[in-house]
Tab-separated table of C-alpha atoms in Angstrom:
chain	number	residue	atom	x	y	z
A	1075	UNK	CA	0.173	0.304	0.329
A	1076	UNK	CA	1.202	3.684	-0.934
A	1077	UNK	CA	1.634	5.413	1.656
A	1078	UNK	CA	-0.303	9.436	0.633
A	1079	UNK	CA	2.152	12.844	0.831
A	1080	UNK	CA	2.059	14.186	3.795
A	1081	UNK	CA	1.441	17.627	2.327
A	1082	UNK	CA	-1.768	20.606	2.782
A	1083	UNK	CA	-1.646	20.700	-1.370
A	1084	UNK	CA	-1.740	17.133	-1.886
A	1085	UNK	CA	-4.050	16.175	1.313
A	1086	UNK	CA	-7.642	16.159	-0.113
A	1087	UNK	CA	-9.366	18.671	0.612
A	1088	UNK	CA	-13.451	20.012	1.818
A	1089	UNK	CA	-15.403	23.100	1.714
A	1090	UNK	CA	-16.109	21.930	5.586
A	1091	UNK	CA	-15.315	18.466	6.885
A	1092	UNK	CA	-17.196	19.736	9.507
A	1093	UNK	CA	-15.188	16.673	12.255
A	1094	UNK	CA	-14.233	17.353	15.991
A	1095	UNK	CA	-11.119	14.582	16.568
A	1096	UNK	CA	-11.272	13.596	20.192
A	1097	UNK	CA	-8.071	12.409	21.394
A	1098	UNK	CA	-7.905	10.644	25.155
A	1099	UNK	CA	-4.493	12.579	25.631
A	1100	UNK	CA	-4.071	12.276	29.782
A	1101	UNK	CA	-1.207	12.114	29.993
A	1102	UNK	CA	0.700	11.156	26.891
A	1103	UNK	CA	2.459	13.984	25.905
A	1104	UNK	CA	5.830	13.237	24.835
A	1105	UNK	CA	4.555	10.714	22.785
A	1106	UNK	CA	1.408	12.963	20.998
A	1107	UNK	CA	4.356	16.030	20.489
A	1108	UNK	CA	6.607	13.239	18.965
A	1109	UNK	CA	3.308	12.539	16.262
A	1110	UNK	CA	2.643	15.931	16.243
A	1111	UNK	CA	4.728	17.357	13.382
A	1112	UNK	CA	3.335	14.959	11.546
A	1113	UNK	CA	-0.512	15.116	11.196
A	1114	UNK	CA	-0.603	18.481	12.028
A	1115	UNK	CA	-1.241	19.244	8.218
A	1116	UNK	CA	-4.413	16.567	8.299
A	1117	UNK	CA	-5.907	18.537	11.236
A	1118	UNK	CA	-4.960	21.546	9.207
A	1119	UNK	CA	-7.975	21.816	6.844
A	1120	UNK	CA	-11.254	23.031	6.868
A	1121	UNK	CA	-13.889	22.239	9.360
A	1122	UNK	CA	-11.744	20.737	11.831
A	1123	UNK	CA	-11.295	21.129	15.541
A	1124	UNK	CA	-8.615	19.061	17.530
A	1125	UNK	CA	-10.584	17.836	21.344
A	1126	UNK	CA	-7.719	17.082	23.845
A	1127	UNK	CA	-8.428	15.714	27.079
A	1128	UNK	CA	-5.796	15.492	29.654
A	1129	UNK	CA	-4.946	15.684	32.958
A	1130	UNK	CA	-3.439	18.325	34.859
A	1131	UNK	CA	-0.678	18.344	36.226
A	1132	UNK	CA	0.436	17.975	32.135
A	1133	UNK	CA	-2.003	21.341	31.403
A	1134	UNK	CA	1.478	23.917	30.540
A	1135	UNK	CA	3.105	21.646	28.264
A	1136	UNK	CA	0.251	20.742	26.311
A	1137	UNK	CA	-0.571	24.667	26.036
A	1138	UNK	CA	3.076	25.630	24.716
A	1139	UNK	CA	2.711	23.052	22.088
A	1140	UNK	CA	-0.178	24.075	21.239
A	1141	UNK	CA	0.424	28.090	20.612
A	1142	UNK	CA	2.852	27.237	17.972
A	1143	UNK	CA	0.448	25.433	14.901
A	1144	UNK	CA	-1.991	28.763	15.269
A	1145	UNK	CA	-4.291	27.491	12.133
A	1146	UNK	CA	-5.826	24.119	14.001
A	1147	UNK	CA	-8.868	24.486	15.680
A	1148	UNK	CA	-7.382	23.829	19.156
A	1149	UNK	CA	-10.035	22.934	22.370
A	1150	UNK	CA	-7.697	21.479	25.265
A	1151	UNK	CA	-10.161	19.660	28.736
A	1152	UNK	CA	-8.423	19.748	31.710
A	1153	UNK	CA	-8.802	18.340	35.299
A	1154	UNK	CA	-9.863	19.741	38.434
A	1155	UNK	CA	-6.219	20.051	40.834
A	1156	UNK	CA	-7.180	17.604	43.291
A	1157	UNK	CA	-8.516	15.230	41.420
A	1158	UNK	CA	-7.450	11.574	39.675
A	1159	UNK	CA	-6.526	10.753	37.537
A	1160	UNK	CA	-9.165	10.730	34.085
A	1161	UNK	CA	-8.874	6.898	32.212
A	1162	UNK	CA	-8.585	6.821	28.744
A	1163	UNK	CA	-12.981	5.340	28.885
A	1164	UNK	CA	-13.781	8.941	30.653
A	1165	UNK	CA	-11.364	10.644	29.539
A	1166	UNK	CA	-13.276	9.345	25.303
A	1167	UNK	CA	-16.615	10.772	27.307
A	1168	UNK	CA	-15.893	13.517	28.561
A	1169	UNK	CA	-14.238	14.457	24.564
A	1170	UNK	CA	-16.787	14.161	23.854
A	1171	UNK	CA	-19.244	16.049	25.525
A	1172	UNK	CA	-17.203	19.165	24.703
A	1173	UNK	CA	-16.953	18.498	21.071
A	1174	UNK	CA	-19.150	21.520	18.937
A	1175	UNK	CA	-18.680	19.310	15.216
A	1176	UNK	CA	-20.999	17.234	13.627
A	1177	UNK	CA	-18.806	14.579	13.285
A	1178	UNK	CA	-16.786	12.122	16.301
A	1179	UNK	CA	-13.636	11.022	15.235
A	1180	UNK	CA	-11.575	9.134	18.087
A	1181	UNK	CA	-7.722	8.974	18.610
A	1182	UNK	CA	-5.170	7.180	20.127
A	1183	UNK	CA	-2.716	9.838	21.264
A	1184	UNK	CA	0.014	8.196	20.246
A	1185	UNK	CA	-1.725	7.513	16.385
A	1186	UNK	CA	-0.139	8.721	13.137
A	1187	UNK	CA	-2.105	8.459	9.532
A	1188	UNK	CA	-0.712	5.622	7.313
A	1189	UNK	CA	-3.762	6.856	5.289
A	1190	UNK	CA	-6.228	10.178	4.846
A	1191	UNK	CA	-8.649	8.336	7.825
A	1192	UNK	CA	-10.052	11.776	8.097
A	1193	UNK	CA	-11.177	11.879	4.560
A	1194	UNK	CA	-11.898	8.437	4.257
A	1195	UNK	CA	-13.712	8.361	7.244
A	1196	UNK	CA	-15.868	11.623	6.825
A	1197	UNK	CA	-16.979	11.097	2.472
A	1198	UNK	CA	-18.302	7.866	4.072
A	1199	UNK	CA	-20.410	8.811	6.498
A	1200	UNK	CA	-21.929	10.961	3.667
A	1201	UNK	CA	-23.199	8.220	1.813
A	1202	UNK	CA	-23.845	5.754	5.010
A	1203	UNK	CA	-25.410	8.638	7.215
A	1204	UNK	CA	-27.206	6.067	9.248
A	1205	UNK	CA	-23.860	4.660	10.284
A	1206	UNK	CA	-20.288	3.943	11.672
A	1207	UNK	CA	-17.166	4.039	9.935
A	1208	UNK	CA	-14.636	2.010	12.191
A	1209	UNK	CA	-11.037	2.061	10.281
A	1210	UNK	CA	-7.755	0.025	11.428
A	1211	UNK	CA	-4.871	0.193	13.670
A	1212	UNK	CA	-1.777	-0.321	12.610
A	1213	UNK	CA	1.895	-1.305	15.501
A	1214	UNK	CA	5.039	-0.782	14.639
A	1215	UNK	CA	7.182	-0.601	16.804
A	1216	UNK	CA	9.144	2.159	14.833
A	1217	UNK	CA	8.496	3.872	11.424
A	1218	UNK	CA	11.126	2.970	9.662
A	1219	UNK	CA	8.750	-0.655	9.182
A	1220	UNK	CA	6.266	0.757	7.549
A	1221	UNK	CA	7.456	0.593	3.711
A	1222	UNK	CA	8.805	-3.009	4.705
A	1223	UNK	CA	5.785	-4.000	5.715
A	1224	UNK	CA	4.534	-7.391	4.024
A	1225	UNK	CA	1.302	-7.732	3.498
A	1226	UNK	CA	0.984	-11.076	5.285
A	1227	UNK	CA	1.854	-8.849	8.408
A	1228	UNK	CA	0.472	-5.567	7.331
A	1229	UNK	CA	-3.318	-8.596	8.349
A	1230	UNK	CA	-1.846	-9.523	11.208
A	1231	UNK	CA	-1.166	-6.574	12.532
A	1232	UNK	CA	-4.049	-4.521	12.175
A	1233	UNK	CA	-6.900	-3.979	15.161
A	1234	UNK	CA	-10.193	-2.249	13.777
A	1235	UNK	CA	-10.407	-0.939	17.306
A	1236	UNK	CA	-9.456	3.334	17.692
A	1237	UNK	CA	-10.260	4.696	14.660
A	1238	UNK	CA	-13.612	4.834	15.141
A	1239	UNK	CA	-15.690	7.921	13.515
A	1240	UNK	CA	-19.749	8.776	14.161
A	1241	UNK	CA	-22.124	11.584	14.470
A	1242	UNK	CA	-22.455	13.662	17.295
A	1243	UNK	CA	-26.103	12.729	18.055
A	1244	UNK	CA	-25.481	8.892	17.189
A	1245	UNK	CA	-22.686	8.967	20.181
A	1246	UNK	CA	-25.317	11.201	22.734
A	1247	UNK	CA	-28.075	9.015	22.377
A	1248	UNK	CA	-26.352	6.014	23.705
A	1249	UNK	CA	-24.891	7.991	26.442
A	1250	UNK	CA	-21.287	7.789	24.767
A	1251	UNK	CA	-18.816	4.823	25.940
A	1252	UNK	CA	-20.386	2.752	28.847
A	1253	UNK	CA	-17.374	4.136	31.317
A	1254	UNK	CA	-18.039	0.429	33.651
A	1255	UNK	CA	-14.858	-0.780	30.854
A	1256	UNK	CA	-11.577	0.270	31.085
A	1257	UNK	CA	-10.117	-0.547	28.163
A	1258	UNK	CA	-10.107	1.140	25.301
A	1259	UNK	CA	-10.962	-2.377	22.814
A	1260	UNK	CA	-14.282	-3.154	25.788
A	1261	UNK	CA	-15.197	-0.698	25.854
A	1262	UNK	CA	-15.150	0.320	22.342
A	1263	UNK	CA	-16.888	-2.946	21.121
A	1264	UNK	CA	-19.735	-1.745	23.078
A	1265	UNK	CA	-19.991	1.306	22.018
A	1266	UNK	CA	-21.255	-0.626	18.559
A	1267	UNK	CA	-22.837	-3.022	20.055
A	1268	UNK	CA	-24.904	-0.176	21.602
A	1269	UNK	CA	-25.806	1.581	18.356
A	1270	UNK	CA	-26.527	-1.397	16.672
A	1271	UNK	CA	-29.123	-2.307	19.098
A	1272	UNK	CA	-30.178	2.028	18.704
A	1273	UNK	CA	-30.486	1.077	14.429
A	1274	UNK	CA	-26.660	2.467	13.405
A	1275	UNK	CA	-24.724	0.284	12.265
A	1276	UNK	CA	-21.335	-0.304	12.555
A	1277	UNK	CA	-19.450	-0.088	8.360
A	1278	UNK	CA	-15.628	-1.559	8.411
A	1279	UNK	CA	-13.008	-0.249	5.527
A	1280	UNK	CA	-10.029	-1.637	5.943
A	1281	UNK	CA	-8.441	0.779	3.612
A	1282	UNK	CA	-8.726	2.887	6.424
A	1283	UNK	CA	-5.625	3.089	8.339
A	1284	UNK	CA	-3.440	4.401	10.873
A	1285	UNK	CA	-1.113	3.915	12.934
A	1286	UNK	CA	-0.105	3.258	16.449
A	1287	UNK	CA	3.279	3.079	18.385
A	1288	UNK	CA	2.935	0.440	21.068
A	1289	UNK	CA	3.141	-3.800	22.278
A	1290	UNK	CA	1.527	-5.476	19.379
A	1291	UNK	CA	1.762	-9.148	21.680
A	1292	UNK	CA	0.993	-7.304	24.220
A	1293	UNK	CA	-2.696	-6.664	22.335
A	1294	UNK	CA	-2.551	-10.092	20.819
A	1295	UNK	CA	-2.240	-11.841	24.526
A	1296	UNK	CA	-5.831	-9.714	25.022
A	1297	UNK	CA	-6.890	-10.798	22.291
A	1298	UNK	CA	-6.697	-14.721	23.012
A	1299	UNK	CA	-7.915	-14.084	26.141
A	1300	UNK	CA	-11.558	-11.744	24.385
A	1301	UNK	CA	-14.142	-14.235	24.622
A	1302	UNK	CA	-14.197	-15.053	27.893
A	1303	UNK	CA	-13.792	-11.469	29.147
A	1304	UNK	CA	-16.179	-9.191	26.735
A	1305	UNK	CA	-19.361	-11.423	26.601
A	1306	UNK	CA	-21.650	-11.238	28.196
A	1307	UNK	CA	-21.372	-8.003	29.226
A	1308	UNK	CA	-19.441	-6.347	26.063
A	1309	UNK	CA	-20.963	-8.287	23.150
A	1310	UNK	CA	-24.069	-8.496	24.537
A	1311	UNK	CA	-25.177	-4.524	25.825
A	1312	UNK	CA	-28.891	-4.781	27.010
A	1313	UNK	CA	-29.362	-1.264	27.681
A	1314	UNK	CA	-28.718	1.092	24.912
A	1315	UNK	CA	-27.951	3.454	27.289
A	1316	UNK	CA	-24.844	3.963	29.412
A	1317	UNK	CA	-24.457	5.590	32.211
A	1318	UNK	CA	-26.317	8.371	33.970
A	1319	UNK	CA	-27.731	10.927	31.527
A	1320	UNK	CA	-27.018	13.188	33.384
A	1321	UNK	CA	-23.690	13.197	34.022
A	1322	UNK	CA	-21.519	15.086	33.612
A	1323	UNK	CA	-18.036	14.768	36.132
A	1324	UNK	CA	-16.228	17.327	37.964
A	1325	UNK	CA	-13.573	17.213	35.613
A	1326	UNK	CA	-13.964	19.383	32.416
A	1327	UNK	CA	-12.613	22.566	33.117
A	1328	UNK	CA	-11.865	24.095	29.237
A	1329	UNK	CA	-8.945	25.536	30.209
A	1330	UNK	CA	-8.117	26.570	25.876
A	1331	UNK	CA	-10.553	26.992	22.914
A	1332	UNK	CA	-10.227	28.424	18.995
A	1333	UNK	CA	-12.983	30.589	19.135
A	1334	UNK	CA	-11.793	32.357	23.101
A	1335	UNK	CA	-8.371	32.951	20.466
A	1336	UNK	CA	-6.630	33.155	23.741
A	1337	UNK	CA	-2.038	33.802	21.982
A	1338	UNK	CA	-3.881	34.967	18.629
A	1339	UNK	CA	-2.141	38.702	18.992
A	1340	UNK	CA	1.161	37.702	18.705
A	1341	UNK	CA	0.099	34.134	16.402
A	1342	UNK	CA	-1.291	36.785	14.771
A	1343	UNK	CA	2.209	39.890	14.748
A	1344	UNK	CA	3.742	36.266	13.985
A	1345	UNK	CA	2.000	35.966	10.711
A	1346	UNK	CA	1.357	39.105	8.997
A	1347	UNK	CA	5.950	39.490	10.293
A	1348	UNK	CA	6.134	37.096	7.634
A	1349	UNK	CA	4.213	39.411	4.309
A	1350	UNK	CA	6.316	42.865	3.297
A	1351	UNK	CA	4.399	45.063	5.069
A	1352	UNK	CA	1.300	46.347	8.901
A	1353	UNK	CA	-0.262	47.635	10.502
A	1354	UNK	CA	-2.637	46.521	13.722
A	1355	UNK	CA	-4.845	48.963	15.146
A	1356	UNK	CA	-4.402	48.259	18.606
A	1357	UNK	CA	-3.179	45.458	20.608
A	1358	UNK	CA	-6.629	45.086	22.612
A	1359	UNK	CA	-8.623	44.194	18.612
A	1360	UNK	CA	-7.896	40.712	19.795
A	1361	UNK	CA	-10.100	41.147	23.122
A	1362	UNK	CA	-12.799	42.462	21.532
A	1363	UNK	CA	-15.665	40.116	19.342
A	1364	UNK	CA	-17.559	41.029	16.451
A	1365	UNK	CA	-20.214	40.659	15.206
A	1366	UNK	CA	-19.215	40.801	11.380
A	1367	UNK	CA	-15.846	41.673	9.613
A	1368	UNK	CA	-15.731	42.688	5.950
A	1369	UNK	CA	-12.427	41.115	4.173
A	1370	UNK	CA	-11.371	43.202	1.712
A	1371	UNK	CA	-8.916	42.463	-0.681
A	1372	UNK	CA	-6.940	44.986	-2.983
A	1373	UNK	CA	-4.554	46.145	-5.914
A	1374	UNK	CA	-4.055	49.387	-7.394
A	1375	UNK	CA	-7.577	50.665	-5.977
A	1376	UNK	CA	-6.748	54.516	-4.795
A	1377	UNK	CA	-9.033	55.004	-6.905
A	1378	UNK	CA	-12.256	53.710	-4.712
A	1379	UNK	CA	-10.336	52.497	-1.711
A	1380	UNK	CA	-10.945	55.354	0.243
A	1381	UNK	CA	-15.466	55.404	-1.397
A	1382	UNK	CA	-15.078	52.113	0.090
A	1383	UNK	CA	-14.455	52.087	3.553
A	1384	UNK	CA	-16.471	54.723	4.771
A	1385	UNK	CA	-19.016	52.092	2.843
A	1386	UNK	CA	-18.123	49.075	3.908
A	1387	UNK	CA	-17.897	51.321	8.181
A	1388	UNK	CA	-20.955	51.768	8.349
A	1389	UNK	CA	-22.329	48.530	7.886
A	1390	UNK	CA	-19.852	45.635	9.288
A	1391	UNK	CA	-17.735	45.851	13.075
A	1392	UNK	CA	-14.707	45.653	12.163
A	1393	UNK	CA	-12.672	45.612	8.391
A	1394	UNK	CA	-9.400	43.268	7.407
A	1395	UNK	CA	-7.105	45.264	4.025
A	1396	UNK	CA	-5.084	42.880	1.886
A	1397	UNK	CA	-2.750	44.953	-0.502
A	1398	UNK	CA	-1.409	42.888	-3.404
A	1399	UNK	CA	1.732	44.778	-3.376
A	1400	UNK	CA	-0.112	48.106	-5.471
A	1401	UNK	CA	1.874	50.020	-7.407
A	1402	UNK	CA	-0.849	53.775	-6.433
A	1403	UNK	CA	-0.876	54.368	-3.041
A	1404	UNK	CA	-4.035	52.155	-2.120
A	1405	UNK	CA	-1.829	50.992	1.040
A	1406	UNK	CA	-1.200	54.399	2.178
A	1407	UNK	CA	-4.065	55.372	1.615
A	1408	UNK	CA	-6.567	52.655	2.948
A	1409	UNK	CA	-7.994	54.354	6.661
A	1410	UNK	CA	-10.770	54.236	8.586
A	1411	UNK	CA	-11.692	53.538	12.020
A	1412	UNK	CA	-12.794	50.289	11.872
A	1413	UNK	CA	-10.048	48.884	10.509
A	1414	UNK	CA	-8.482	45.922	12.080
A	1415	UNK	CA	-5.364	45.053	10.408
A	1416	UNK	CA	-4.011	45.994	6.678
A	1417	UNK	CA	-1.106	44.435	5.412
A	1418	UNK	CA	0.454	44.588	2.081
A	1419	UNK	CA	2.521	41.075	0.717
A	1420	UNK	CA	5.068	40.440	-2.142
A	1421	UNK	CA	3.372	39.973	-5.320
A	1422	UNK	CA	4.696	37.623	-7.521
A	1423	UNK	CA	1.414	37.668	-9.996
A	1424	UNK	CA	-1.977	37.541	-9.503
A	1425	UNK	CA	-3.598	34.977	-7.199
A	1426	UNK	CA	-6.981	35.947	-6.764
A	1427	UNK	CA	-7.653	32.672	-4.693
A	1428	UNK	CA	-4.019	33.420	-2.817
A	1429	UNK	CA	-4.925	36.516	-1.308
A	1430	UNK	CA	-8.197	35.899	0.258
A	1431	UNK	CA	-6.234	32.532	1.564
A	1432	UNK	CA	-4.520	35.208	3.647
A	1433	UNK	CA	-6.962	37.604	3.916
A	1434	UNK	CA	-9.209	34.145	6.080
A	1435	UNK	CA	-5.857	33.131	8.229
A	1436	UNK	CA	-5.145	37.310	9.385
A	1437	UNK	CA	-8.965	36.704	10.012
A	1438	UNK	CA	-8.904	33.674	12.116
A	1439	UNK	CA	-6.664	34.869	14.355
A	1440	UNK	CA	-10.504	36.766	15.490
A	1441	UNK	CA	-13.338	36.550	17.348
A	1442	UNK	CA	-16.133	37.079	14.836
A	1443	UNK	CA	-19.451	35.619	13.799
A	1444	UNK	CA	-19.250	36.546	10.441
A	1445	UNK	CA	-16.802	36.995	7.232
A	1446	UNK	CA	-17.775	38.664	4.517
A	1447	UNK	CA	-16.028	39.650	0.796
A	1448	UNK	CA	-16.162	42.923	-0.363
A	1449	UNK	CA	-13.578	44.280	-3.192
A	1450	UNK	CA	-12.819	47.449	-3.266
A	1451	UNK	CA	-14.720	48.616	-6.164
A	1452	UNK	CA	-18.430	47.575	-4.985
A	1453	UNK	CA	-20.578	49.563	-1.871
A	1454	UNK	CA	-23.755	48.996	-0.178
A	1455	UNK	CA	-26.742	50.348	-1.551
A	1456	UNK	CA	-29.167	51.251	1.585
A	1457	UNK	CA	-31.894	50.621	0.082
A	1458	UNK	CA	-31.088	47.393	0.095
A	1459	UNK	CA	-29.320	45.719	3.246
A	1460	UNK	CA	-30.586	43.503	5.351
A	1461	UNK	CA	-27.922	41.039	6.804
A	1462	UNK	CA	-28.128	41.788	10.092
A	1463	UNK	CA	-31.329	40.338	10.272
A	1464	UNK	CA	-30.609	37.690	8.821
A	1465	UNK	CA	-26.757	37.032	10.216
A	1466	UNK	CA	-29.775	36.539	13.408
A	1467	UNK	CA	-30.698	32.937	11.631
A	1468	UNK	CA	-28.465	30.540	13.562
A	1469	UNK	CA	-30.177	27.523	10.327
A	1470	UNK	CA	-27.606	29.911	8.291
A	1471	UNK	CA	-23.932	29.766	6.934
A	1472	UNK	CA	-23.629	31.321	4.288
A	1473	UNK	CA	-25.208	34.276	2.370
A	1474	UNK	CA	-25.827	35.265	-0.958
A	1475	UNK	CA	-25.832	38.897	-2.360
A	1476	UNK	CA	-27.431	41.044	-5.366
A	1477	UNK	CA	-24.867	42.835	-6.766
A	1478	UNK	CA	-25.263	45.412	-9.498
A	1479	UNK	CA	-23.178	46.642	-12.238
A	1480	UNK	CA	-23.248	50.171	-13.480
A	1481	UNK	CA	-22.943	51.098	-16.305
A	1482	UNK	CA	-21.555	55.375	-17.191
A	1483	UNK	CA	-22.887	56.893	-13.705
A	1484	UNK	CA	-23.714	55.788	-10.970
A	1485	UNK	CA	-27.445	55.723	-11.500
A	1486	UNK	CA	-27.648	52.780	-13.899
A	1487	UNK	CA	-26.612	49.600	-14.542
A	1488	UNK	CA	-26.703	47.364	-16.796
A	1489	UNK	CA	-29.347	44.408	-17.127
A	1490	UNK	CA	-28.572	42.932	-20.399
A	1491	UNK	CA	-25.199	41.217	-19.004
A	1492	UNK	CA	-24.965	37.657	-18.816
A	1493	UNK	CA	-23.914	35.730	-16.038
A	1494	UNK	CA	-22.789	32.182	-14.999
A	1495	UNK	CA	-25.222	31.957	-11.844
A	1496	UNK	CA	-28.680	30.519	-11.768
A	1497	UNK	CA	-29.966	33.029	-9.114
A	1498	UNK	CA	-28.927	35.967	-10.870
A	1499	UNK	CA	-31.743	37.960	-13.023
A	1500	UNK	CA	-32.943	40.997	-14.364
A	1501	UNK	CA	-29.416	42.286	-14.924
A	1502	UNK	CA	-28.843	41.360	-10.732
A	1503	UNK	CA	-26.110	38.738	-10.469
A	1504	UNK	CA	-25.660	36.543	-7.082
A	1505	UNK	CA	-23.221	36.256	-5.073
A	1506	UNK	CA	-21.936	34.025	-2.570
A	1507	UNK	CA	-19.956	37.129	-0.468
A	1508	UNK	CA	-20.729	35.883	4.136
A	1509	UNK	CA	-20.080	33.360	6.000
A	1510	UNK	CA	-20.560	32.596	9.717
A	1511	UNK	CA	-16.928	31.645	10.717
A	1512	UNK	CA	-15.993	27.933	12.356
A	1513	UNK	CA	-12.826	28.312	12.817
A	1514	UNK	CA	-9.667	28.323	10.316
A	1515	UNK	CA	-10.590	28.637	6.677
A	1516	UNK	CA	-9.513	28.406	3.145
A	1517	UNK	CA	-10.547	28.268	-0.329
A	1518	UNK	CA	-9.625	24.687	-2.283
A	1519	UNK	CA	-11.119	25.780	-5.450
A	1520	UNK	CA	-8.018	24.900	-7.897
A	1521	UNK	CA	-9.504	28.091	-10.127
A	1522	UNK	CA	-6.975	31.139	-9.184
A	1523	UNK	CA	-9.590	33.790	-9.670
A	1524	UNK	CA	-13.738	33.125	-11.212
A	1525	UNK	CA	-14.546	31.183	-7.620
A	1526	UNK	CA	-17.633	31.220	-5.662
A	1527	UNK	CA	-14.892	33.388	-2.489
A	1528	UNK	CA	-16.195	31.177	0.194
A	1529	UNK	CA	-15.226	28.959	1.815
A	1530	UNK	CA	-17.510	26.935	1.573
A	1531	UNK	CA	-21.622	26.019	0.315
A	1532	UNK	CA	-23.717	25.381	2.183
A	1533	UNK	CA	-26.805	26.606	4.148
A	1534	UNK	CA	-27.753	29.138	1.958
A	1535	UNK	CA	-30.093	31.930	2.003
A	1536	UNK	CA	-30.172	35.364	-0.238
A	1537	UNK	CA	-30.652	38.128	1.453
A	1538	UNK	CA	-31.500	40.915	0.308
A	1539	UNK	CA	-28.351	43.317	0.910
A	1540	UNK	CA	-27.837	44.801	-3.208
A	1541	UNK	CA	-24.028	46.506	-3.594
A	1542	UNK	CA	-23.183	48.705	-6.326
A	1543	UNK	CA	-19.898	47.912	-8.406
A	1544	UNK	CA	-18.706	50.510	-10.003
A	1545	UNK	CA	-15.480	48.980	-12.177
A	1546	UNK	CA	-17.436	48.584	-15.539
A	1547	UNK	CA	-18.247	52.223	-14.550
A	1548	UNK	CA	-16.708	54.212	-17.586
A	1549	UNK	CA	-15.607	53.376	-20.950
A	1550	UNK	CA	-11.601	53.055	-19.122
A	1551	UNK	CA	-12.908	50.546	-16.145
A	1552	UNK	CA	-13.806	48.263	-18.971
A	1553	UNK	CA	-11.201	48.460	-21.404
A	1554	UNK	CA	-8.674	47.907	-18.477
A	1555	UNK	CA	-10.948	44.171	-17.095
A	1556	UNK	CA	-10.844	43.493	-21.138
A	1557	UNK	CA	-7.698	43.325	-20.876
A	1558	UNK	CA	-6.777	42.591	-17.641
A	1559	UNK	CA	-8.355	39.201	-17.862
A	1560	UNK	CA	-7.283	39.355	-22.039
A	1561	UNK	CA	-3.809	38.911	-20.293
A	1562	UNK	CA	-4.369	36.577	-17.248
A	1563	UNK	CA	-6.068	34.126	-20.504
A	1564	UNK	CA	-9.360	33.805	-18.661
A	1565	UNK	CA	-12.356	31.939	-19.767
A	1566	UNK	CA	-14.520	34.737	-18.007
A	1567	UNK	CA	-12.804	37.114	-21.763
A	1568	UNK	CA	-15.687	35.814	-23.037
A	1569	UNK	CA	-17.234	38.262	-21.304
A	1570	UNK	CA	-15.523	41.215	-21.587
A	1571	UNK	CA	-15.623	41.073	-24.952
A	1572	UNK	CA	-18.982	41.667	-25.395
A	1573	UNK	CA	-19.781	44.842	-22.485
A	1574	UNK	CA	-19.786	47.640	-25.495
A	1575	UNK	CA	-21.479	46.620	-28.484
A	1576	UNK	CA	-22.822	50.280	-28.543
A	1577	UNK	CA	-26.798	48.532	-27.530
A	1578	UNK	CA	-26.527	47.737	-24.336
A	1579	UNK	CA	-29.758	47.649	-21.804
A	1580	UNK	CA	-29.590	49.848	-19.123
A	1581	UNK	CA	-32.353	50.333	-15.836
A	1582	UNK	CA	-32.343	53.055	-13.230
A	1583	UNK	CA	-30.852	51.733	-9.776
A	1584	UNK	CA	-34.212	53.471	-8.533
A	1585	UNK	CA	-35.712	50.814	-10.335
A	1586	UNK	CA	-34.579	47.808	-8.358
A	1587	UNK	CA	-37.043	45.776	-5.981
A	1588	UNK	CA	-35.971	42.626	-4.549
């Protein structure tokens, strides 16, 4: 079996994994920190949080460790000061209760990824939603054995424990792991049996493999006595629910939560220091919470940026601006009372996706409920603005807004410009621009230009918010657009060839009704 390359862009990406990885760390800090560099890129993908359940005495070591990885959405749960140590099964239940995502992957601290277990099992559960997906654990003494392992040995050393993914609601339905059991094998087999009693079937995927360091012979000795030990309570549970339904351990103290960003101030400065230039408005911006932050990419927008910022600051609670190494004074004149961070990167080529992903990286250091992408040549139209009302709808994660392409004046827009979005109508385009904060995200589309400018599109809603796009307002702007997209060899260039025909259909913006 060929091991997958462990790089972010080589790994398969999903717009939103919506996954909590629960690791019962307890005191195994050295084991975990030793293998973490090999796992961190798997953890940094969209919509993944990593829940570590630890003993109080290792708190400082773990906090020192996770600060080095700012793009992992960490959640650390610690025991009380004078409490005895958690066993593995108790720690798993604590992690399940504290997880915030829809799906949960339960793995051991020493586990490494031989295949992309996270994506393999997560995609299977999309196809089989009422199931529990189980991979395998491969025991090795050293990592060098992996490529030398013969298939016969590979089969002999695999266990179907320690690699389980299932919806959180199903785990809650059966009360999690039964804490009468101490061993992972006993408790996990019992868990799967109770899930089956409740109608959630077990699916075994041998191609999803974790590597685990450990004494496999000890596990084989345990397996030899498995039938005697596990019957009847393990294999034949009578009750679906384990433990006390209202039970909550006094060990559950959250000492770090990615949503609180305890180390954001220094982490953000460290990140920005790698760019060409940056300004942070003040240190206390990282302590505040923002309902809505605007993300604005710019390049040679000195004609538009002042009006844009004045307009945006009326409707957003904070602004993050990234300049793509403008050759004019765009960066210098970008000022607003709502401007949290402005930064300038080195431009090697035009790459819209890269610019937006840098903005998303910077945004991940802030406590925000929502983010919205806005181009520098766009303005909110005061007549139609309902974002505040839409933000209150808990069932919505991605918001579309309407775009009117102004033509020849600030009072008229063109109604016959082509658009590929099926929601667009009457000359007004619809664009996904706003999304709920789910932790650090990246845009994963293959294109570097003309893609949905949000990391994920799900639980959608088209608002009654209208933006006026000034990028086509006069012949000079239109010519500049056409030349730019011709240079970029973009497939959308046909749209720009068709823009000036002398027979454009225009309409007064005051006649717009949404």
